């Protein structure tokens, strides 16, 4: 069987008007302080801001691990160091797990992985990361939109992340009773 050829014609001059119009109008509305504009997609903004927070916290914890190793307060294995240094090309969810599992191991939080990563709500975080990737790298117009179900997942992931990081970083076991329990 021969190689499948892709017709380059559709890619010669892609029509990006759907993308530019939506995002340009949204940015213009935000810049002028028009938060009632029909162009503003608050769900996507909520998702994006949540993921900025997750990545910022993860970066700080990652840096804390590396500095603690350099200052000889903890001893990272070669494998852990390689994984923590591996930024580009590492999927966000995989990087998230590596950072927090390494933190748990070295800062006496071994139950963090069992309690929080065994929680079924971590699936919401994984789905949220995938949805963020889709909205940041849209292939079609619907990729820019979040449904009510998508937003509910992001909100559950946010609650889970807030509780998990409070427990991990403060040392206090804090876990609200889930509404469905």
GROMACS .gro file of N, CA and C in nm:
model
  543
    1UNK      N    1   0.083  -0.117   0.000
    1UNK     CA    2   0.000   0.000   0.000
    1UNK      C    3   0.088   0.124   0.000
    2UNK      N    4   0.061   0.218  -0.087
    2UNK     CA    5   0.142   0.339  -0.098
    2UNK      C    6   0.106   0.441   0.008
    3UNK      N    7   0.189   0.545   0.013
    3UNK     CA    8   0.163   0.653   0.108
    3UNK      C    9   0.038   0.729   0.068
    4UNK      N   10  -0.038   0.765   0.167
    4UNK     CA   11  -0.158   0.844   0.141
    4UNK      C   12  -0.118   0.989   0.122
    5UNK      N   13  -0.160   1.047   0.014
    5UNK     CA   14  -0.125   1.186  -0.015
    5UNK      C   15  -0.234   1.279   0.037
    6UNK      N   16  -0.192   1.388   0.093
    6UNK     CA   17  -0.286   1.488   0.141
    6UNK      C   18  -0.294   1.598   0.037
    7UNK      N   19  -0.414   1.634   0.001
    7UNK     CA   20  -0.436   1.742  -0.095
    7UNK      C   21  -0.399   1.874  -0.027
    8UNK      N   22  -0.294   1.943  -0.074
    8UNK     CA   23  -0.250   2.066  -0.009
    8UNK      C   24  -0.340   2.186  -0.037
    9UNK      N   25  -0.430   2.175  -0.134
    9UNK     CA   26  -0.513   2.289  -0.173
    9UNK      C   27  -0.591   2.352  -0.057
   10UNK      N   28  -0.658   2.273   0.029
   10UNK     CA   29  -0.734   2.337   0.137
   10UNK      C   30  -0.646   2.412   0.237
   11UNK      N   31  -0.518   2.379   0.241
   11UNK     CA   32  -0.430   2.441   0.339
   11UNK      C   33  -0.350   2.558   0.282
   12UNK      N   34  -0.365   2.582   0.152
   12UNK     CA   35  -0.288   2.689   0.088
   12UNK      C   36  -0.321   2.825   0.149
   13UNK      N   37  -0.448   2.855   0.163
   13UNK     CA   38  -0.492   2.982   0.222
   13UNK      C   39  -0.609   2.951   0.315
   14UNK      N   40  -0.581   2.910   0.436
   14UNK     CA   41  -0.690   2.871   0.526
   14UNK      C   42  -0.779   2.989   0.562
   15UNK      N   43  -0.906   2.964   0.574
   15UNK     CA   44  -1.001   3.066   0.616
   15UNK      C   45  -1.005   3.066   0.769
   16UNK      N   46  -0.942   3.165   0.827
   16UNK     CA   47  -0.937   3.175   0.973
   16UNK      C   48  -1.033   3.281   1.026
   17UNK      N   49  -1.124   3.327   0.942
   17UNK     CA   50  -1.213   3.434   0.985
   17UNK      C   51  -1.296   3.394   1.107
   18UNK      N   52  -1.339   3.268   1.115
   18UNK     CA   53  -1.418   3.220   1.229
   18UNK      C   54  -1.341   3.236   1.359
   19UNK      N   55  -1.212   3.211   1.353
   19UNK     CA   56  -1.128   3.218   1.472
   19UNK      C   57  -1.094   3.363   1.507
   20UNK      N   58  -1.048   3.435   1.408
   20UNK     CA   59  -1.007   3.573   1.433
   20UNK      C   60  -1.125   3.660   1.477
   21UNK      N   61  -1.239   3.645   1.412
   21UNK     CA   62  -1.355   3.728   1.445
   21UNK      C   63  -1.396   3.706   1.591
   22UNK      N   64  -1.408   3.583   1.631
   22UNK     CA   65  -1.451   3.551   1.767
   22UNK      C   66  -1.353   3.606   1.870
   23UNK      N   67  -1.227   3.573   1.855
   23UNK     CA   68  -1.128   3.612   1.955
   23UNK      C   69  -1.097   3.762   1.951
   24UNK      N   70  -1.091   3.818   1.831
   24UNK     CA   71  -1.064   3.962   1.818
   24UNK      C   72  -1.176   4.043   1.884
   25UNK      N   73  -1.300   4.007   1.856
   25UNK     CA   74  -1.413   4.079   1.915
   25UNK      C   75  -1.418   4.061   2.066
   26UNK      N   76  -1.384   3.943   2.113
   26UNK     CA   77  -1.381   3.920   2.257
   26UNK      C   78  -1.275   4.006   2.323
   27UNK      N   79  -1.155   4.009   2.266
   27UNK     CA   80  -1.047   4.091   2.322
   27UNK      C   81  -1.083   4.239   2.320
   28UNK      N   82  -1.145   4.284   2.212
   28UNK     CA   83  -1.184   4.425   2.202
   28UNK      C   84  -1.286   4.461   2.310
   29UNK      N   85  -1.383   4.373   2.332
   29UNK     CA   86  -1.485   4.398   2.435
   29UNK      C   87  -1.422   4.404   2.574
   30UNK      N   88  -1.331   4.314   2.602
   30UNK     CA   89  -1.263   4.313   2.732
   30UNK      C   90  -1.178   4.439   2.748
   31UNK      N   91  -1.105   4.476   2.643
   31UNK     CA   92  -1.018   4.593   2.649
   31UNK      C   93  -1.096   4.721   2.677
   32UNK      N   94  -1.215   4.732   2.623
   32UNK     CA   95  -1.294   4.854   2.646
   32UNK      C   96  -1.381   4.843   2.772
   33UNK      N   97  -1.370   4.732   2.844
   33UNK     CA   98  -1.445   4.715   2.969
   33UNK      C   99  -1.592   4.683   2.949
   34UNK      N  100  -1.627   4.636   2.831
   34UNK     CA  101  -1.766   4.602   2.800
   34UNK      C  102  -1.789   4.456   2.837
   35UNK      N  103  -1.820   4.432   2.963
   35UNK     CA  104  -1.835   4.295   3.008
   35UNK      C  105  -1.977   4.241   2.988
   36UNK      N  106  -2.058   4.318   2.916
   36UNK     CA  107  -2.191   4.270   2.880
   36UNK      C  108  -2.195   4.225   2.734
   37UNK      N  109  -2.084   4.237   2.666
   37UNK     CA  110  -2.079   4.204   2.524
   37UNK      C  111  -2.113   4.057   2.500
   38UNK      N  112  -2.186   4.034   2.394
   38UNK     CA  113  -2.219   3.896   2.357
   38UNK      C  114  -2.096   3.820   2.309
   39UNK      N  115  -1.988   3.891   2.283
   39UNK     CA  116  -1.867   3.826   2.233
   39UNK      C  117  -1.787   3.758   2.343
   40UNK      N  118  -1.807   3.800   2.466
   40UNK     CA  119  -1.724   3.748   2.574
   40UNK      C  120  -1.774   3.610   2.617
   41UNK      N  121  -1.684   3.516   2.616
   41UNK     CA  122  -1.715   3.379   2.657
   41UNK      C  123  -1.655   3.357   2.796
   42UNK      N  124  -1.735   3.382   2.898
   42UNK     CA  125  -1.686   3.373   3.035
   42UNK      C  126  -1.645   3.231   3.074
   43UNK      N  127  -1.707   3.135   3.013
   43UNK     CA  128  -1.672   2.996   3.045
   43UNK      C  129  -1.528   2.967   3.004
   44UNK      N  130  -1.492   3.011   2.883
   44UNK     CA  131  -1.355   2.988   2.835
   44UNK      C  132  -1.256   3.069   2.917
   45UNK      N  133  -1.294   3.191   2.955
   45UNK     CA  134  -1.206   3.274   3.038
   45UNK      C  135  -1.187   3.208   3.175
   46UNK      N  136  -1.293   3.154   3.232
   46UNK     CA  137  -1.285   3.083   3.361
   46UNK      C  138  -1.191   2.963   3.348
   47UNK      N  139  -1.208   2.886   3.243
   47UNK     CA  140  -1.122   2.770   3.218
   47UNK      C  141  -0.977   2.813   3.206
   48UNK      N  142  -0.952   2.914   3.126
   48UNK     CA  143  -0.815   2.961   3.103
   48UNK      C  144  -0.752   3.012   3.232
   49UNK      N  145  -0.826   3.091   3.308
   49UNK     CA  146  -0.771   3.143   3.434
   49UNK      C  147  -0.745   3.032   3.535
   50UNK      N  148  -0.834   2.935   3.541
   50UNK     CA  149  -0.811   2.822   3.630
   50UNK      C  150  -0.682   2.750   3.592
   51UNK      N  151  -0.663   2.726   3.463
   51UNK     CA  152  -0.542   2.654   3.420
   51UNK      C  153  -0.416   2.738   3.440
   52UNK      N  154  -0.426   2.869   3.429
   52UNK     CA  155  -0.311   2.955   3.460
   52UNK      C  156  -0.272   2.937   3.606
   53UNK      N  157  -0.373   2.933   3.695
   53UNK     CA  158  -0.346   2.912   3.837
   53UNK      C  159  -0.281   2.775   3.860
   54UNK      N  160  -0.337   2.670   3.800
   54UNK     CA  161  -0.281   2.535   3.817
   54UNK      C  162  -0.136   2.532   3.771
   55UNK      N  163  -0.109   2.586   3.654
   55UNK     CA  164   0.027   2.583   3.602
   55UNK      C  165   0.122   2.669   3.684
   56UNK      N  166   0.074   2.781   3.736
   56UNK     CA  167   0.160   2.866   3.821
   56UNK      C  168   0.195   2.796   3.951
   57UNK      N  169   0.097   2.733   4.015
   57UNK     CA  170   0.123   2.659   4.139
   57UNK      C  171   0.217   2.542   4.111
   58UNK      N  172   0.190   2.469   4.004
   58UNK     CA  173   0.277   2.357   3.968
   58UNK      C  174   0.420   2.402   3.944
   59UNK      N  175   0.437   2.514   3.875
   59UNK     CA  176   0.570   2.566   3.848
   59UNK      C  177   0.641   2.599   3.980
   60UNK      N  178   0.571   2.665   4.072
   60UNK     CA  179   0.633   2.702   4.200
   60UNK      C  180   0.671   2.578   4.281
   61UNK      N  181   0.585   2.477   4.283
   61UNK     CA  182   0.616   2.354   4.356
   61UNK      C  183   0.734   2.283   4.290
   62UNK      N  184   0.734   2.279   4.158
   62UNK     CA  185   0.846   2.219   4.084
   62UNK      C  186   0.977   2.291   4.118
   63UNK      N  187   0.975   2.424   4.117
   63UNK     CA  188   1.094   2.501   4.151
   63UNK      C  189   1.137   2.474   4.295
   64UNK      N  190   1.041   2.465   4.385
   64UNK     CA  191   1.070   2.435   4.526
   64UNK      C  192   1.142   2.300   4.538
   65UNK      N  193   1.095   2.202   4.463
   65UNK     CA  194   1.160   2.070   4.465
   65UNK      C  195   1.304   2.079   4.415
   66UNK      N  196   1.324   2.148   4.304
   66UNK     CA  197   1.458   2.157   4.246
   66UNK      C  198   1.553   2.237   4.335
   67UNK      N  199   1.506   2.347   4.392
   67UNK     CA  200   1.589   2.427   4.483
   67UNK      C  201   1.619   2.348   4.610
   68UNK      N  202   1.520   2.279   4.663
   68UNK     CA  203   1.541   2.198   4.783
   68UNK      C  204   1.645   2.089   4.757
   69UNK      N  205   1.645   2.034   4.638
   69UNK     CA  206   1.746   1.935   4.601
   69UNK      C  207   1.883   2.001   4.593
   70UNK      N  208   1.890   2.115   4.525
   70UNK     CA  209   2.019   2.186   4.511
   70UNK      C  210   2.076   2.226   4.646
   71UNK      N  211   1.989   2.260   4.739
   71UNK     CA  212   2.033   2.301   4.873
   71UNK      C  213   2.047   2.182   4.968
   72UNK      N  214   2.036   2.062   4.914
   72UNK     CA  215   2.056   1.936   4.988
   72UNK      C  216   1.954   1.914   5.100
   73UNK      N  217   1.836   1.975   5.090
   73UNK     CA  218   1.730   1.949   5.187
   73UNK      C  219   1.654   1.822   5.153
   74UNK      N  220   1.651   1.788   5.025
   74UNK     CA  221   1.593   1.661   4.980
   74UNK      C  222   1.686   1.601   4.877
   75UNK      N  223   1.669   1.473   4.850
   75UNK     CA  224   1.752   1.405   4.750
   75UNK      C  225   1.661   1.347   4.643
   76UNK      N  226   1.657   1.415   4.529
   76UNK     CA  227   1.580   1.365   4.416
   76UNK      C  228   1.659   1.256   4.345
   77UNK      N  229   1.590   1.157   4.295
   77UNK     CA  230   1.657   1.056   4.213
   77UNK      C  231   1.687   1.118   4.078
   78UNK      N  232   1.778   1.055   4.004
   78UNK     CA  233   1.808   1.104   3.869
   78UNK      C  234   1.682   1.105   3.782
   79UNK      N  235   1.600   1.001   3.798
   79UNK     CA  236   1.477   0.993   3.720
   79UNK      C  237   1.383   1.109   3.755
   80UNK      N  238   1.368   1.139   3.884
   80UNK     CA  239   1.282   1.250   3.925
   80UNK      C  240   1.333   1.383   3.870
   81UNK      N  241   1.462   1.403   3.878
   81UNK     CA  242   1.520   1.528   3.825
   81UNK      C  243   1.494   1.541   3.677
   82UNK      N  244   1.515   1.432   3.603
   82UNK     CA  245   1.490   1.437   3.458
   82UNK      C  246   1.345   1.470   3.428
   83UNK      N  247   1.254   1.405   3.501
   83UNK     CA  248   1.112   1.431   3.479
   83UNK      C  249   1.073   1.574   3.516
   84UNK      N  250   1.131   1.626   3.623
   84UNK     CA  251   1.100   1.763   3.664
   84UNK      C  252   1.158   1.866   3.567
   85UNK      N  253   1.272   1.835   3.508
   85UNK     CA  254   1.332   1.926   3.412
   85UNK      C  255   1.266   1.918   3.275
   86UNK      N  256   1.201   1.806   3.249
   86UNK     CA  257   1.140   1.786   3.118
   86UNK      C  258   1.013   1.868   3.109
   87UNK      N  259   1.021   1.983   3.047
   87UNK     CA  260   0.907   2.074   3.033
   87UNK      C  261   0.842   2.053   2.897
   88UNK      N  262   0.916   2.086   2.794
   88UNK     CA  263   0.861   2.083   2.659
   88UNK      C  264   0.823   1.941   2.619
   89UNK      N  265   0.708   1.929   2.562
   89UNK     CA  266   0.666   1.799   2.513
   89UNK      C  267   0.598   1.711   2.617
   90UNK      N  268   0.606   1.751   2.743
   90UNK     CA  269   0.541   1.672   2.847
   90UNK      C  270   0.396   1.717   2.858
   91UNK      N  271   0.307   1.622   2.856
   91UNK     CA  272   0.165   1.657   2.867
   91UNK      C  273   0.139   1.716   3.005
   92UNK      N  274   0.053   1.813   3.009
   92UNK     CA  275   0.025   1.885   3.134
   92UNK      C  276  -0.020   1.793   3.247
   93UNK      N  277  -0.107   1.698   3.218
   93UNK     CA  278  -0.157   1.609   3.322
   93UNK      C  279  -0.045   1.519   3.375
   94UNK      N  280   0.037   1.467   3.286
   94UNK     CA  281   0.149   1.383   3.328
   94UNK      C  282   0.248   1.464   3.412
   95UNK      N  283   0.277   1.585   3.370
   95UNK     CA  284   0.368   1.672   3.445
   95UNK      C  285   0.309   1.703   3.583
   96UNK      N  286   0.179   1.728   3.587
   96UNK     CA  287   0.108   1.754   3.713
   96UNK      C  288   0.129   1.638   3.810
   97UNK      N  289   0.108   1.516   3.764
   97UNK     CA  290   0.124   1.398   3.850
   97UNK      C  291   0.268   1.383   3.898
   98UNK      N  292   0.364   1.402   3.810
   98UNK     CA  293   0.505   1.388   3.848
   98UNK      C  294   0.540   1.488   3.958
   99UNK      N  295   0.500   1.612   3.941
   99UNK     CA  296   0.532   1.716   4.039
   99UNK      C  297   0.474   1.683   4.176
  100UNK      N  298   0.347   1.650   4.181
  100UNK     CA  299   0.282   1.629   4.310
  100UNK      C  300   0.321   1.496   4.374
  101UNK      N  301   0.346   1.394   4.295
  101UNK     CA  302   0.392   1.267   4.353
  101UNK      C  303   0.533   1.283   4.410
  102UNK      N  304   0.617   1.359   4.342
  102UNK     CA  305   0.752   1.386   4.392
  102UNK      C  306   0.744   1.470   4.520
  103UNK      N  307   0.661   1.570   4.520
  103UNK     CA  308   0.642   1.652   4.640
  103UNK      C  309   0.595   1.566   4.757
  104UNK      N  310   0.497   1.482   4.733
  104UNK     CA  311   0.442   1.396   4.839
  104UNK      C  312   0.550   1.306   4.898
  105UNK      N  313   0.634   1.252   4.813
  105UNK     CA  314   0.739   1.161   4.858
  105UNK      C  315   0.842   1.233   4.946
  106UNK      N  316   0.879   1.353   4.909
  106UNK     CA  317   0.989   1.421   4.978
  106UNK      C  318   0.946   1.513   5.092
  107UNK      N  319   0.818   1.540   5.104
  107UNK     CA  320   0.772   1.631   5.209
  107UNK      C  321   0.668   1.566   5.299
  108UNK      N  322   0.687   1.437   5.323
  108UNK     CA  323   0.607   1.362   5.419
  108UNK      C  324   0.457   1.376   5.396
  109UNK      N  325   0.419   1.358   5.271
  109UNK     CA  326   0.277   1.365   5.234
  109UNK      C  327   0.239   1.241   5.154
  110UNK      N  328   0.287   1.128   5.197
  110UNK     CA  329   0.266   1.005   5.121
  110UNK      C  330   0.118   0.974   5.099
  111UNK      N  331   0.034   1.014   5.195
  111UNK     CA  332  -0.110   0.989   5.178
  111UNK      C  333  -0.173   1.082   5.074
  112UNK      N  334  -0.102   1.186   5.034
  112UNK     CA  335  -0.153   1.279   4.933
  112UNK      C  336  -0.192   1.205   4.806
  113UNK      N  337  -0.105   1.118   4.761
  113UNK     CA  338  -0.129   1.044   4.637
  113UNK      C  339  -0.247   0.950   4.654
  114UNK      N  340  -0.249   0.876   4.764
  114UNK     CA  341  -0.356   0.779   4.787
  114UNK      C  342  -0.491   0.848   4.804
  115UNK      N  343  -0.495   0.951   4.886
  115UNK     CA  344  -0.622   1.016   4.917
  115UNK      C  345  -0.671   1.104   4.802
  116UNK      N  346  -0.584   1.188   4.751
  116UNK     CA  347  -0.628   1.287   4.653
  116UNK      C  348  -0.620   1.237   4.509
  117UNK      N  349  -0.520   1.158   4.478
  117UNK     CA  350  -0.509   1.109   4.341
  117UNK      C  351  -0.590   0.983   4.320
  118UNK      N  352  -0.639   0.925   4.428
  118UNK     CA  353  -0.729   0.811   4.418
  118UNK      C  354  -0.874   0.857   4.411
  119UNK      N  355  -0.894   0.985   4.431
  119UNK     CA  356  -1.027   1.045   4.428
  119UNK      C  357  -1.076   1.050   4.283
  120UNK      N  358  -1.200   1.013   4.261
  120UNK     CA  359  -1.252   1.012   4.125
  120UNK      C  360  -1.263   1.151   4.064
  121UNK      N  361  -1.254   1.254   4.147
  121UNK     CA  362  -1.262   1.391   4.095
  121UNK      C  363  -1.137   1.432   4.017
  122UNK      N  364  -1.029   1.357   4.029
  122UNK     CA  365  -0.911   1.392   3.951
  122UNK      C  366  -0.938   1.375   3.801
  123UNK      N  367  -1.035   1.292   3.768
  123UNK     CA  368  -1.075   1.276   3.628
  123UNK      C  369  -1.125   1.410   3.573
  124UNK      N  370  -1.192   1.489   3.657
  124UNK     CA  371  -1.237   1.621   3.614
  124UNK      C  372  -1.119   1.710   3.580
  125UNK      N  373  -1.010   1.701   3.657
  125UNK     CA  374  -0.891   1.780   3.626
  125UNK      C  375  -0.832   1.735   3.493
  126UNK      N  376  -0.822   1.606   3.473
  126UNK     CA  377  -0.767   1.555   3.347
  126UNK      C  378  -0.852   1.602   3.229
  127UNK      N  379  -0.983   1.592   3.241
  127UNK     CA  380  -1.073   1.638   3.135
  127UNK      C  381  -1.061   1.789   3.113
  128UNK      N  382  -1.043   1.863   3.221
  128UNK     CA  383  -1.028   2.008   3.212
  128UNK      C  384  -0.900   2.045   3.137
  129UNK      N  385  -0.793   1.974   3.165
  129UNK     CA  386  -0.667   1.999   3.094
  129UNK      C  387  -0.684   1.971   2.945
  130UNK      N  388  -0.751   1.862   2.913
  130UNK     CA  389  -0.776   1.830   2.771
  130UNK      C  390  -0.863   1.936   2.705
  131UNK      N  391  -0.965   1.984   2.775
  131UNK     CA  392  -1.052   2.088   2.720
  131UNK      C  393  -0.975   2.217   2.701
  132UNK      N  394  -0.890   2.252   2.797
  132UNK     CA  395  -0.807   2.372   2.782
  132UNK      C  396  -0.719   2.360   2.658
  133UNK      N  397  -0.657   2.242   2.639
  133UNK     CA  398  -0.572   2.223   2.522
  133UNK      C  399  -0.652   2.242   2.393
  134UNK      N  400  -0.775   2.195   2.393
  134UNK     CA  401  -0.861   2.209   2.275
  134UNK      C  402  -0.899   2.355   2.251
  135UNK      N  403  -0.930   2.430   2.357
  135UNK     CA  404  -0.969   2.570   2.338
  135UNK      C  405  -0.849   2.659   2.304
  136UNK      N  406  -0.731   2.621   2.349
  136UNK     CA  407  -0.611   2.698   2.318
  136UNK      C  408  -0.560   2.667   2.178
  137UNK      N  409  -0.587   2.547   2.130
  137UNK     CA  410  -0.545   2.504   1.996
  137UNK      C  411  -0.668   2.456   1.918
  138UNK      N  412  -0.763   2.546   1.891
  138UNK     CA  413  -0.888   2.503   1.828
  138UNK      C  414  -0.868   2.463   1.681
  139UNK      N  415  -0.939   2.360   1.642
  139UNK     CA  416  -0.937   2.316   1.502
  139UNK      C  417  -1.064   2.363   1.431
  140UNK      N  418  -1.172   2.377   1.509
  140UNK     CA  419  -1.300   2.421   1.455
  140UNK      C  420  -1.363   2.519   1.554
  141UNK      N  421  -1.464   2.590   1.508
  141UNK     CA  422  -1.533   2.687   1.593
  141UNK      C  423  -1.588   2.625   1.722
  142UNK      N  424  -1.651   2.508   1.716
  142UNK     CA  425  -1.703   2.449   1.841
  142UNK      C  426  -1.594   2.420   1.945
  143UNK      N  427  -1.468   2.407   1.903
  143UNK     CA  428  -1.360   2.384   1.999
  143UNK      C  429  -1.344   2.501   2.096
  144UNK      N  430  -1.392   2.618   2.057
  144UNK     CA  431  -1.381   2.737   2.141
  144UNK      C  432  -1.487   2.742   2.250
  145UNK      N  433  -1.587   2.660   2.239
  145UNK     CA  434  -1.702   2.667   2.330
  145UNK      C  435  -1.694   2.564   2.442
  146UNK      N  436  -1.749   2.603   2.556
  146UNK     CA  437  -1.765   2.511   2.669
  146UNK      C  438  -1.914   2.493   2.695
  147UNK      N  439  -1.954   2.370   2.714
  147UNK     CA  440  -2.093   2.340   2.746
  147UNK      C  441  -2.114   2.358   2.896
  148UNK      N  442  -2.240   2.346   2.939
  148UNK     CA  443  -2.269   2.350   3.083
  148UNK      C  444  -2.194   2.238   3.154
  149UNK      N  445  -2.190   2.121   3.091
  149UNK     CA  446  -2.119   2.006   3.150
  149UNK      C  447  -1.969   2.033   3.160
  150UNK      N  448  -1.911   2.094   3.055
  150UNK     CA  449  -1.769   2.130   3.059
  150UNK      C  450  -1.740   2.225   3.174
  151UNK      N  451  -1.824   2.328   3.189
  151UNK     CA  452  -1.804   2.425   3.295
  151UNK      C  453  -1.816   2.360   3.433
  152UNK      N  454  -1.913   2.271   3.448
  152UNK     CA  455  -1.930   2.201   3.576
  152UNK      C  456  -1.804   2.120   3.609
  153UNK      N  457  -1.744   2.056   3.509
  153UNK     CA  458  -1.619   1.980   3.532
  153UNK      C  459  -1.507   2.073   3.576
  154UNK      N  460  -1.495   2.188   3.511
  154UNK     CA  461  -1.391   2.284   3.547
  154UNK      C  462  -1.412   2.331   3.691
  155UNK      N  463  -1.536   2.357   3.728
  155UNK     CA  464  -1.564   2.402   3.865
  155UNK      C  465  -1.533   2.293   3.967
  156UNK      N  466  -1.565   2.168   3.934
  156UNK     CA  467  -1.531   2.058   4.026
  156UNK      C  468  -1.380   2.041   4.035
  157UNK      N  469  -1.312   2.053   3.921
  157UNK     CA  470  -1.165   2.042   3.920
  157UNK      C  471  -1.103   2.153   4.003
  158UNK      N  472  -1.158   2.273   3.993
  158UNK     CA  473  -1.109   2.386   4.070
  158UNK      C  474  -1.124   2.360   4.220
  159UNK      N  475  -1.241   2.313   4.260
  159UNK     CA  476  -1.265   2.283   4.402
  159UNK      C  477  -1.168   2.175   4.450
  160UNK      N  478  -1.151   2.070   4.371
  160UNK     CA  479  -1.058   1.962   4.406
  160UNK      C  480  -0.916   2.016   4.420
  161UNK      N  481  -0.873   2.096   4.323
  161UNK     CA  482  -0.737   2.151   4.323
  161UNK      C  483  -0.715   2.240   4.445
  162UNK      N  484  -0.812   2.325   4.477
  162UNK     CA  485  -0.799   2.414   4.593
  162UNK      C  486  -0.783   2.332   4.721
  163UNK      N  487  -0.866   2.230   4.736
  163UNK     CA  488  -0.860   2.147   4.856
  163UNK      C  489  -0.730   2.067   4.862
  164UNK      N  490  -0.691   2.009   4.750
  164UNK     CA  491  -0.569   1.927   4.747
  164UNK      C  492  -0.447   2.012   4.780
  165UNK      N  493  -0.436   2.129   4.719
  165UNK     CA  494  -0.317   2.212   4.744
  165UNK      C  495  -0.317   2.268   4.886
  166UNK      N  496  -0.434   2.300   4.939
  166UNK     CA  497  -0.441   2.345   5.078
  166UNK      C  498  -0.390   2.236   5.171
  167UNK      N  499  -0.435   2.114   5.148
  167UNK     CA  500  -0.388   2.002   5.229
  167UNK      C  501  -0.238   1.979   5.210
  168UNK      N  502  -0.195   1.975   5.087
  168UNK     CA  503  -0.054   1.944   5.057
  168UNK      C  504   0.041   2.050   5.110
  169UNK      N  505   0.004   2.175   5.096
  169UNK     CA  506   0.096   2.283   5.129
  169UNK      C  507   0.082   2.337   5.270
  170UNK      N  508  -0.030   2.307   5.337
  170UNK     CA  509  -0.047   2.359   5.473
  170UNK      C  510  -0.027   2.253   5.580
  171UNK      N  511  -0.039   2.129   5.541
  171UNK     CA  512  -0.024   2.023   5.638
  171UNK      C  513  -0.153   1.990   5.710
  172UNK      N  514  -0.256   2.065   5.687
  172UNK     CA  515  -0.383   2.038   5.752
  172UNK      C  516  -0.471   1.957   5.657
  173UNK      N  517  -0.531   1.857   5.713
  173UNK     CA  518  -0.621   1.776   5.631
  173UNK      C  519  -0.752   1.852   5.617
  174UNK      N  520  -0.778   1.898   5.499
  174UNK     CA  521  -0.896   1.977   5.473
  174UNK      C  522  -0.968   1.916   5.354
  175UNK      N  523  -1.087   1.872   5.381
  175UNK     CA  524  -1.163   1.813   5.272
  175UNK      C  525  -1.311   1.831   5.303
  176UNK      N  526  -1.373   1.915   5.227
  176UNK     CA  527  -1.516   1.938   5.248
  176UNK      C  528  -1.593   1.814   5.204
  177UNK      N  529  -1.705   1.794   5.268
  177UNK     CA  530  -1.792   1.685   5.226
  177UNK      C  531  -1.849   1.720   5.091
  178UNK      N  532  -1.839   1.627   5.001
  178UNK     CA  533  -1.894   1.650   4.867
  178UNK      C  534  -2.045   1.653   4.876
  179UNK      N  535  -2.104   1.737   4.793
  179UNK     CA  536  -2.249   1.753   4.797
  179UNK      C  537  -2.322   1.624   4.762
  180UNK      N  538  -2.259   1.539   4.684
  180UNK     CA  539  -2.326   1.415   4.642
  180UNK      C  540  -2.311   1.303   4.744
  181UNK      N  541  -2.245   1.329   4.854
  181UNK     CA  542  -2.228   1.226   4.956
  181UNK      C  543  -2.330   1.242   5.066
   0.00000   0.00000   0.00000
